[in-house]
């Protein structure tokens, strides 16, 4: 079975620019997650979708971050405007049940 | 607030020995705890899940224990191999509301040939 796909794999931008990440979850997985992983830290949940509805976005910095999951499949995460502290790996994960999560390879963002 | 700690940032062991990694949590009682493996440049990969009413879980050379009194989980890799070198993350699910996992910082394991 195909895994979680993410693009791009790497992105370098200057501060105050905007950036978008794309995720395609495993087919049939209703739940989709976006995580931020700063170097040396564990992943931190930003937002969780169940189909196309938001379940939890309590840790999403809503003044600059936004995410959507139209049609309950693919999802995009956007940052506008980016700050230096947004440099991190952005991981997308999906799950069929509430337990095991399947992660994509991540997008490494560098903000200069 | 919920807190999860993996006490060792790095652990070096000799090939063939048993690696033991520790995960401690405070201020809550998770319904279950998971362990993931993460290789450089890749996303975490699920290894094992243990529920609060289970004391121990095994999968091939892996063993996880869950002590709700000590608020601690131990993750063991027996007969360790250089291919086991990676960062291991523990994650807990509180059981309330959304299925949010809280991850520890991870322990980087290096198995020396």
PDB file of C-alpha atoms in Angstrom:
ATOM      1  CA  UNK A   1       0.000   0.000   0.000  1.00  0.00           C
ATOM      2  CA  UNK A   2       1.245   3.481  -0.806  1.00  0.00           C
ATOM      3  CA  UNK A   3       2.332   5.555   2.168  1.00  0.00           C
ATOM      4  CA  UNK A   4       1.609   9.156   3.109  1.00  0.00           C
ATOM      5  CA  UNK A   5       2.925  11.492   0.411  1.00  0.00           C
ATOM      6  CA  UNK A   6       4.190  14.992   1.121  1.00  0.00           C
ATOM      7  CA  UNK A   7       5.601  17.731  -1.062  1.00  0.00           C
ATOM      8  CA  UNK A   8       7.849  19.541  -1.348  1.00  0.00           C
ATOM      9  CA  UNK A   9      10.536  17.698   0.621  1.00  0.00           C
ATOM     10  CA  UNK A  10      12.586  20.845   1.170  1.00  0.00           C
ATOM     11  CA  UNK A  11      11.768  24.544   1.094  1.00  0.00           C
ATOM     12  CA  UNK A  12      13.881  27.606   1.784  1.00  0.00           C
ATOM     13  CA  UNK A  13      12.183  30.993   2.102  1.00  0.00           C
ATOM     14  CA  UNK A  14      12.871  34.372   3.567  1.00  0.00           C
ATOM     15  CA  UNK A  15      11.024  35.624   6.621  1.00  0.00           C
ATOM     16  CA  UNK A  16       7.687  37.285   5.929  1.00  0.00           C
ATOM     17  CA  UNK A  17       7.196  35.169   2.795  1.00  0.00           C
ATOM     18  CA  UNK A  18       4.427  32.610   2.534  1.00  0.00           C
ATOM     19  CA  UNK A  19       4.729  28.873   1.977  1.00  0.00           C
ATOM     20  CA  UNK A  20       2.381  25.931   1.475  1.00  0.00           C
ATOM     21  CA  UNK A  21       2.810  22.227   2.074  1.00  0.00           C
ATOM     22  CA  UNK A  22       0.768  19.430   0.567  1.00  0.00           C
ATOM     23  CA  UNK A  23      -0.169  16.031   1.978  1.00  0.00           C
ATOM     24  CA  UNK A  24      -1.899  13.025   0.464  1.00  0.00           C
ATOM     25  CA  UNK A  25      -2.841  10.485   3.160  1.00  0.00           C
ATOM     26  CA  UNK A  26      -3.161   6.741   2.842  1.00  0.00           C
ATOM     27  CA  UNK A  27      -6.331   5.822   0.965  1.00  0.00           C
ATOM     28  CA  UNK A  28      -9.237   5.215   3.309  1.00  0.00           C
ATOM     29  CA  UNK A  29      -7.710   6.994   6.293  1.00  0.00           C
ATOM     30  CA  UNK A  30     -10.293   9.413   7.639  1.00  0.00           C
ATOM     31  CA  UNK A  31      -8.015  11.120  10.157  1.00  0.00           C
ATOM     32  CA  UNK A  32      -5.203  13.409   9.047  1.00  0.00           C
ATOM     33  CA  UNK A  33      -2.689  15.206  11.251  1.00  0.00           C
ATOM     34  CA  UNK A  34      -0.132  17.973  10.727  1.00  0.00           C
ATOM     35  CA  UNK A  35       2.824  18.065  13.116  1.00  0.00           C
ATOM     36  CA  UNK A  36       5.721  20.471  13.564  1.00  0.00           C
ATOM     37  CA  UNK A  37       9.047  18.930  14.575  1.00  0.00           C
ATOM     38  CA  UNK A  38      11.775  21.328  15.610  1.00  0.00           C
ATOM     39  CA  UNK A  39      15.321  19.931  15.588  1.00  0.00           C
ATOM     40  CA  UNK A  40      15.959  17.859  18.711  1.00  0.00           C
ATOM     41  CA  UNK A  41      12.291  17.786  19.720  1.00  0.00           C
ATOM     42  CA  UNK A  42       9.441  15.368  19.281  1.00  0.00           C
ATOM     43  CA  UNK A  43       6.605  16.127  16.859  1.00  0.00           C
ATOM     44  CA  UNK A  44       4.027  18.645  18.099  1.00  0.00           C
ATOM     45  CA  UNK A  45       0.475  18.391  16.805  1.00  0.00           C
ATOM     46  CA  UNK A  46      -0.695  21.486  14.947  1.00  0.00           C
ATOM     47  CA  UNK A  47      -4.056  20.359  13.630  1.00  0.00           C
ATOM     48  CA  UNK A  48      -6.124  17.194  13.292  1.00  0.00           C
ATOM     49  CA  UNK A  49      -8.864  16.540  10.735  1.00  0.00           C
ATOM     50  CA  UNK A  50     -11.563  13.885  10.774  1.00  0.00           C
ATOM     51  CA  UNK A  51     -12.653  13.673   7.142  1.00  0.00           C
ATOM     52  CA  UNK A  52     -12.884  17.377   6.202  1.00  0.00           C
ATOM     53  CA  UNK A  53     -13.735  18.651   9.682  1.00  0.00           C
ATOM     54  CA  UNK A  54     -11.280  20.033  12.242  1.00  0.00           C
ATOM     55  CA  UNK A  55     -11.095  17.948  15.439  1.00  0.00           C
ATOM     56  CA  UNK A  56      -8.280  19.776  17.228  1.00  0.00           C
ATOM     57  CA  UNK A  57      -6.393  22.930  16.261  1.00  0.00           C
ATOM     58  CA  UNK A  58      -5.597  24.136  19.771  1.00  0.00           C
ATOM     59  CA  UNK A  59      -1.852  24.366  19.079  1.00  0.00           C
ATOM     60  CA  UNK A  60      -2.086  25.951  15.635  1.00  0.00           C
ATOM     61  CA  UNK A  61      -0.817  29.590  15.587  1.00  0.00           C
ATOM     62  CA  UNK A  62      -3.901  30.818  13.798  1.00  0.00           C
ATOM     63  CA  UNK A  63      -2.562  34.306  13.159  1.00  0.00           C
ATOM     64  CA  UNK A  64      -0.135  32.887  10.605  1.00  0.00           C
ATOM     65  CA  UNK A  65      -0.914  29.208  10.053  1.00  0.00           C
ATOM     66  CA  UNK A  66      -3.920  27.801   8.221  1.00  0.00           C
ATOM     67  CA  UNK A  67      -4.861  24.355   7.002  1.00  0.00           C
ATOM     68  CA  UNK A  68      -7.626  22.836   4.984  1.00  0.00           C
ATOM     69  CA  UNK A  69      -8.730  19.411   3.877  1.00  0.00           C
ATOM     70  CA  UNK A  70     -11.206  19.861   1.103  1.00  0.00           C
ATOM     71  CA  UNK A  71     -13.184  16.749   0.127  1.00  0.00           C
ATOM     72  CA  UNK A  72     -11.719  14.882   3.096  1.00  0.00           C
ATOM     73  CA  UNK A  73      -8.646  13.581   1.257  1.00  0.00           C
ATOM     74  CA  UNK A  74      -5.640  15.817   0.448  1.00  0.00           C
ATOM     75  CA  UNK A  75      -4.635  18.591   2.793  1.00  0.00           C
ATOM     76  CA  UNK A  76      -2.584  21.764   2.613  1.00  0.00           C
ATOM     77  CA  UNK A  77      -0.869  23.643   5.423  1.00  0.00           C
ATOM     78  CA  UNK A  78       0.035  27.280   4.834  1.00  0.00           C
ATOM     79  CA  UNK A  79       2.225  29.714   6.718  1.00  0.00           C
ATOM     80  CA  UNK A  80       1.818  33.416   6.002  1.00  0.00           C
ATOM     81  CA  UNK A  81       3.950  35.310   6.903  1.00  0.00           C
ATOM     82  CA  UNK A  82       6.776  33.001   7.961  1.00  0.00           C
ATOM     83  CA  UNK A  83       9.023  33.749  10.930  1.00  0.00           C
ATOM     84  CA  UNK A  84      12.520  32.490  11.668  1.00  0.00           C
ATOM     85  CA  UNK A  85      11.150  30.240  14.440  1.00  0.00           C
ATOM     86  CA  UNK A  86       8.987  28.398  11.915  1.00  0.00           C
ATOM     87  CA  UNK A  87      12.095  26.595  10.656  1.00  0.00           C
ATOM     88  CA  UNK A  88      11.272  22.948  11.303  1.00  0.00           C
ATOM     89  CA  UNK A  89      10.158  19.724   9.662  1.00  0.00           C
ATOM     90  CA  UNK A  90       6.434  19.610   8.964  1.00  0.00           C
ATOM     91  CA  UNK A  91       5.087  16.093   9.172  1.00  0.00           C
ATOM     92  CA  UNK A  92       1.772  14.840   7.886  1.00  0.00           C
ATOM     93  CA  UNK A  93       0.277  11.654   9.298  1.00  0.00           C
ATOM     94  CA  UNK A  94      -2.920   9.704   8.757  1.00  0.00           C
ATOM     95  CA  UNK A  95      -4.729   6.968  10.613  1.00  0.00           C
ATOM     96  CA  UNK A  96      -7.637   4.595  10.105  1.00  0.00           C
ATOM     97  CA  UNK A  97      -8.282   4.173  13.804  1.00  0.00           C
ATOM     98  CA  UNK A  98      -7.447   6.357  16.788  1.00  0.00           C
ATOM     99  CA  UNK A  99      -4.276   4.409  17.488  1.00  0.00           C
ATOM    100  CA  UNK A 100      -1.451   3.780  15.017  1.00  0.00           C
ATOM    101  CA  UNK A 101      -0.468   6.808  12.929  1.00  0.00           C
ATOM    102  CA  UNK A 102       1.356   6.584   9.599  1.00  0.00           C
ATOM    103  CA  UNK A 103       3.741   9.442   8.908  1.00  0.00           C
ATOM    104  CA  UNK A 104       4.960  10.918   5.659  1.00  0.00           C
ATOM    105  CA  UNK A 105       8.630  11.823   5.065  1.00  0.00           C
ATOM    106  CA  UNK A 106       8.074  15.455   6.065  1.00  0.00           C
ATOM    107  CA  UNK A 107       8.914  18.831   4.534  1.00  0.00           C
ATOM    108  CA  UNK A 108      12.014  20.535   5.879  1.00  0.00           C
ATOM    109  CA  UNK A 109      11.403  24.292   6.007  1.00  0.00           C
ATOM    110  CA  UNK A 110      14.232  26.762   6.449  1.00  0.00           C
ATOM    111  CA  UNK A 111      13.301  30.402   7.041  1.00  0.00           C
ATOM    112  CA  UNK A 112      16.165  32.859   6.466  1.00  0.00           C
TER     113      UNK A 112
ATOM    114  CA  UNK B   1      -0.060  20.473  32.231  1.00  0.00           C
ATOM    115  CA  UNK B   2       0.710  17.096  30.675  1.00  0.00           C
ATOM    116  CA  UNK B   3       4.393  16.358  30.542  1.00  0.00           C
ATOM    117  CA  UNK B   4       6.261  13.482  28.940  1.00  0.00           C
ATOM    118  CA  UNK B   5       9.988  12.976  29.322  1.00  0.00           C
ATOM    119  CA  UNK B   6      12.549  10.697  27.779  1.00  0.00           C
ATOM    120  CA  UNK B   7      15.417  11.062  30.156  1.00  0.00           C
ATOM    121  CA  UNK B   8      18.275  10.107  27.878  1.00  0.00           C
ATOM    122  CA  UNK B   9      18.999  12.163  24.802  1.00  0.00           C
ATOM    123  CA  UNK B  10      21.477   9.562  23.586  1.00  0.00           C
ATOM    124  CA  UNK B  11      22.321   5.976  24.436  1.00  0.00           C
ATOM    125  CA  UNK B  12      25.297   4.004  23.120  1.00  0.00           C
ATOM    126  CA  UNK B  13      25.411   0.228  23.524  1.00  0.00           C
ATOM    127  CA  UNK B  14      27.431  -2.653  22.206  1.00  0.00           C
ATOM    128  CA  UNK B  15      25.973  -4.905  19.552  1.00  0.00           C
ATOM    129  CA  UNK B  16      24.255  -7.949  21.043  1.00  0.00           C
ATOM    130  CA  UNK B  17      23.364  -6.231  24.327  1.00  0.00           C
ATOM    131  CA  UNK B  18      19.886  -5.205  25.449  1.00  0.00           C
ATOM    132  CA  UNK B  19      19.002  -1.528  25.026  1.00  0.00           C
ATOM    133  CA  UNK B  20      16.584  -0.065  27.563  1.00  0.00           C
ATOM    134  CA  UNK B  21      14.948   3.303  26.956  1.00  0.00           C
ATOM    135  CA  UNK B  22      12.822   5.154  29.500  1.00  0.00           C
ATOM    136  CA  UNK B  23       9.710   7.284  29.129  1.00  0.00           C
ATOM    137  CA  UNK B  24       8.151   9.095  32.107  1.00  0.00           C
ATOM    138  CA  UNK B  25       4.962  11.121  32.238  1.00  0.00           C
ATOM    139  CA  UNK B  26       3.475  13.472  34.836  1.00  0.00           C
ATOM    140  CA  UNK B  27       0.191  15.201  35.622  1.00  0.00           C
ATOM    141  CA  UNK B  28      -2.054  12.770  33.768  1.00  0.00           C
ATOM    142  CA  UNK B  29      -2.889   9.114  33.251  1.00  0.00           C
ATOM    143  CA  UNK B  30      -2.668   8.136  29.570  1.00  0.00           C
ATOM    144  CA  UNK B  31      -5.093   5.581  28.200  1.00  0.00           C
ATOM    145  CA  UNK B  32      -2.257   4.150  26.146  1.00  0.00           C
ATOM    146  CA  UNK B  33       1.338   4.733  25.223  1.00  0.00           C
ATOM    147  CA  UNK B  34       3.048   4.203  21.873  1.00  0.00           C
ATOM    148  CA  UNK B  35       6.647   3.847  20.761  1.00  0.00           C
ATOM    149  CA  UNK B  36       7.868   5.049  17.367  1.00  0.00           C
ATOM    150  CA  UNK B  37      11.183   4.780  15.554  1.00  0.00           C
ATOM    151  CA  UNK B  38      12.523   7.732  13.538  1.00  0.00           C
ATOM    152  CA  UNK B  39      15.463   7.556  11.151  1.00  0.00           C
ATOM    153  CA  UNK B  40      17.230  10.740   9.928  1.00  0.00           C
ATOM    154  CA  UNK B  41      15.259  12.528   7.222  1.00  0.00           C
ATOM    155  CA  UNK B  42      12.210  10.310   7.677  1.00  0.00           C
ATOM    156  CA  UNK B  43       8.914  10.412   9.527  1.00  0.00           C
ATOM    157  CA  UNK B  44       8.332   8.315  12.664  1.00  0.00           C
ATOM    158  CA  UNK B  45       7.321   4.677  12.202  1.00  0.00           C
ATOM    159  CA  UNK B  46       4.937   3.009  14.662  1.00  0.00           C
ATOM    160  CA  UNK B  47       6.414   0.110  16.632  1.00  0.00           C
ATOM    161  CA  UNK B  48       4.232  -0.844  19.590  1.00  0.00           C
ATOM    162  CA  UNK B  49       1.196   0.277  21.570  1.00  0.00           C
ATOM    163  CA  UNK B  50       0.519  -0.648  25.183  1.00  0.00           C
ATOM    164  CA  UNK B  51      -2.717   0.128  27.008  1.00  0.00           C
ATOM    165  CA  UNK B  52      -3.055   1.235  30.631  1.00  0.00           C
ATOM    166  CA  UNK B  53      -4.401  -2.160  31.688  1.00  0.00           C
ATOM    167  CA  UNK B  54      -1.480  -4.046  30.107  1.00  0.00           C
ATOM    168  CA  UNK B  55       1.769  -4.605  31.941  1.00  0.00           C
ATOM    169  CA  UNK B  56       3.888  -5.807  29.023  1.00  0.00           C
ATOM    170  CA  UNK B  57       3.813  -6.140  25.232  1.00  0.00           C
ATOM    171  CA  UNK B  58       6.244  -7.951  22.961  1.00  0.00           C
ATOM    172  CA  UNK B  59       6.992  -7.924  19.254  1.00  0.00           C
ATOM    173  CA  UNK B  60       9.960  -9.946  17.992  1.00  0.00           C
ATOM    174  CA  UNK B  61      13.036  -8.448  19.757  1.00  0.00           C
ATOM    175  CA  UNK B  62      11.045  -5.542  21.206  1.00  0.00           C
ATOM    176  CA  UNK B  63       9.418  -5.415  24.632  1.00  0.00           C
ATOM    177  CA  UNK B  64       7.476  -2.560  26.210  1.00  0.00           C
ATOM    178  CA  UNK B  65       6.360  -2.309  29.827  1.00  0.00           C
ATOM    179  CA  UNK B  66       3.870   0.138  31.314  1.00  0.00           C
ATOM    180  CA  UNK B  67       3.912   0.889  35.051  1.00  0.00           C
ATOM    181  CA  UNK B  68       1.024   3.222  35.906  1.00  0.00           C
ATOM    182  CA  UNK B  69       2.174   3.459  39.533  1.00  0.00           C
ATOM    183  CA  UNK B  70       5.635   4.718  38.582  1.00  0.00           C
ATOM    184  CA  UNK B  71       4.154   6.606  35.582  1.00  0.00           C
ATOM    185  CA  UNK B  72       6.798   5.061  33.410  1.00  0.00           C
ATOM    186  CA  UNK B  73       7.247   2.943  30.300  1.00  0.00           C
ATOM    187  CA  UNK B  74      10.391   0.996  29.476  1.00  0.00           C
ATOM    188  CA  UNK B  75      11.273   0.018  25.896  1.00  0.00           C
ATOM    189  CA  UNK B  76      13.704  -2.860  25.441  1.00  0.00           C
ATOM    190  CA  UNK B  77      15.512  -4.066  22.325  1.00  0.00           C
ATOM    191  CA  UNK B  78      17.167  -7.435  22.915  1.00  0.00           C
ATOM    192  CA  UNK B  79      20.151  -8.718  20.916  1.00  0.00           C
ATOM    193  CA  UNK B  80      20.620  -5.202  19.514  1.00  0.00           C
ATOM    194  CA  UNK B  81      22.035  -4.733  16.010  1.00  0.00           C
ATOM    195  CA  UNK B  82      23.644  -1.721  14.297  1.00  0.00           C
ATOM    196  CA  UNK B  83      20.461  -1.528  12.160  1.00  0.00           C
ATOM    197  CA  UNK B  84      18.554  -0.673  15.362  1.00  0.00           C
ATOM    198  CA  UNK B  85      20.410   2.652  15.535  1.00  0.00           C
ATOM    199  CA  UNK B  86      17.768   5.392  15.329  1.00  0.00           C
ATOM    200  CA  UNK B  87      15.830   7.847  17.484  1.00  0.00           C
ATOM    201  CA  UNK B  88      13.029   6.275  19.489  1.00  0.00           C
ATOM    202  CA  UNK B  89      10.033   8.384  20.481  1.00  0.00           C
ATOM    203  CA  UNK B  90       7.395   7.618  23.057  1.00  0.00           C
ATOM    204  CA  UNK B  91       3.955   9.157  22.724  1.00  0.00           C
ATOM    205  CA  UNK B  92       0.927   9.141  24.962  1.00  0.00           C
ATOM    206  CA  UNK B  93      -2.774   9.553  24.358  1.00  0.00           C
ATOM    207  CA  UNK B  94      -4.743  10.968  27.261  1.00  0.00           C
ATOM    208  CA  UNK B  95      -8.008   9.315  26.299  1.00  0.00           C
ATOM    209  CA  UNK B  96     -10.022  12.516  26.469  1.00  0.00           C
ATOM    210  CA  UNK B  97     -11.414  14.521  23.577  1.00  0.00           C
ATOM    211  CA  UNK B  98      -9.361  14.467  20.382  1.00  0.00           C
ATOM    212  CA  UNK B  99      -6.921  11.682  19.663  1.00  0.00           C
ATOM    213  CA  UNK B 100      -3.979  13.984  20.224  1.00  0.00           C
ATOM    214  CA  UNK B 101      -0.669  12.245  20.776  1.00  0.00           C
ATOM    215  CA  UNK B 102       1.888  13.981  22.969  1.00  0.00           C
ATOM    216  CA  UNK B 103       5.441  13.012  21.981  1.00  0.00           C
ATOM    217  CA  UNK B 104       8.613  12.972  24.033  1.00  0.00           C
ATOM    218  CA  UNK B 105      11.833  14.446  22.650  1.00  0.00           C
ATOM    219  CA  UNK B 106      13.187  11.042  21.765  1.00  0.00           C
ATOM    220  CA  UNK B 107      16.286   9.029  22.639  1.00  0.00           C
ATOM    221  CA  UNK B 108      18.958   8.556  19.979  1.00  0.00           C
ATOM    222  CA  UNK B 109      20.215   4.977  20.171  1.00  0.00           C
ATOM    223  CA  UNK B 110      23.558   4.026  18.658  1.00  0.00           C
ATOM    224  CA  UNK B 111      24.452   0.335  18.508  1.00  0.00           C
ATOM    225  CA  UNK B 112      28.200  -0.074  18.157  1.00  0.00           C
ATOM    226  CA  UNK B 113      29.463  -3.104  16.201  1.00  0.00           C
TER     227      UNK B 113
END
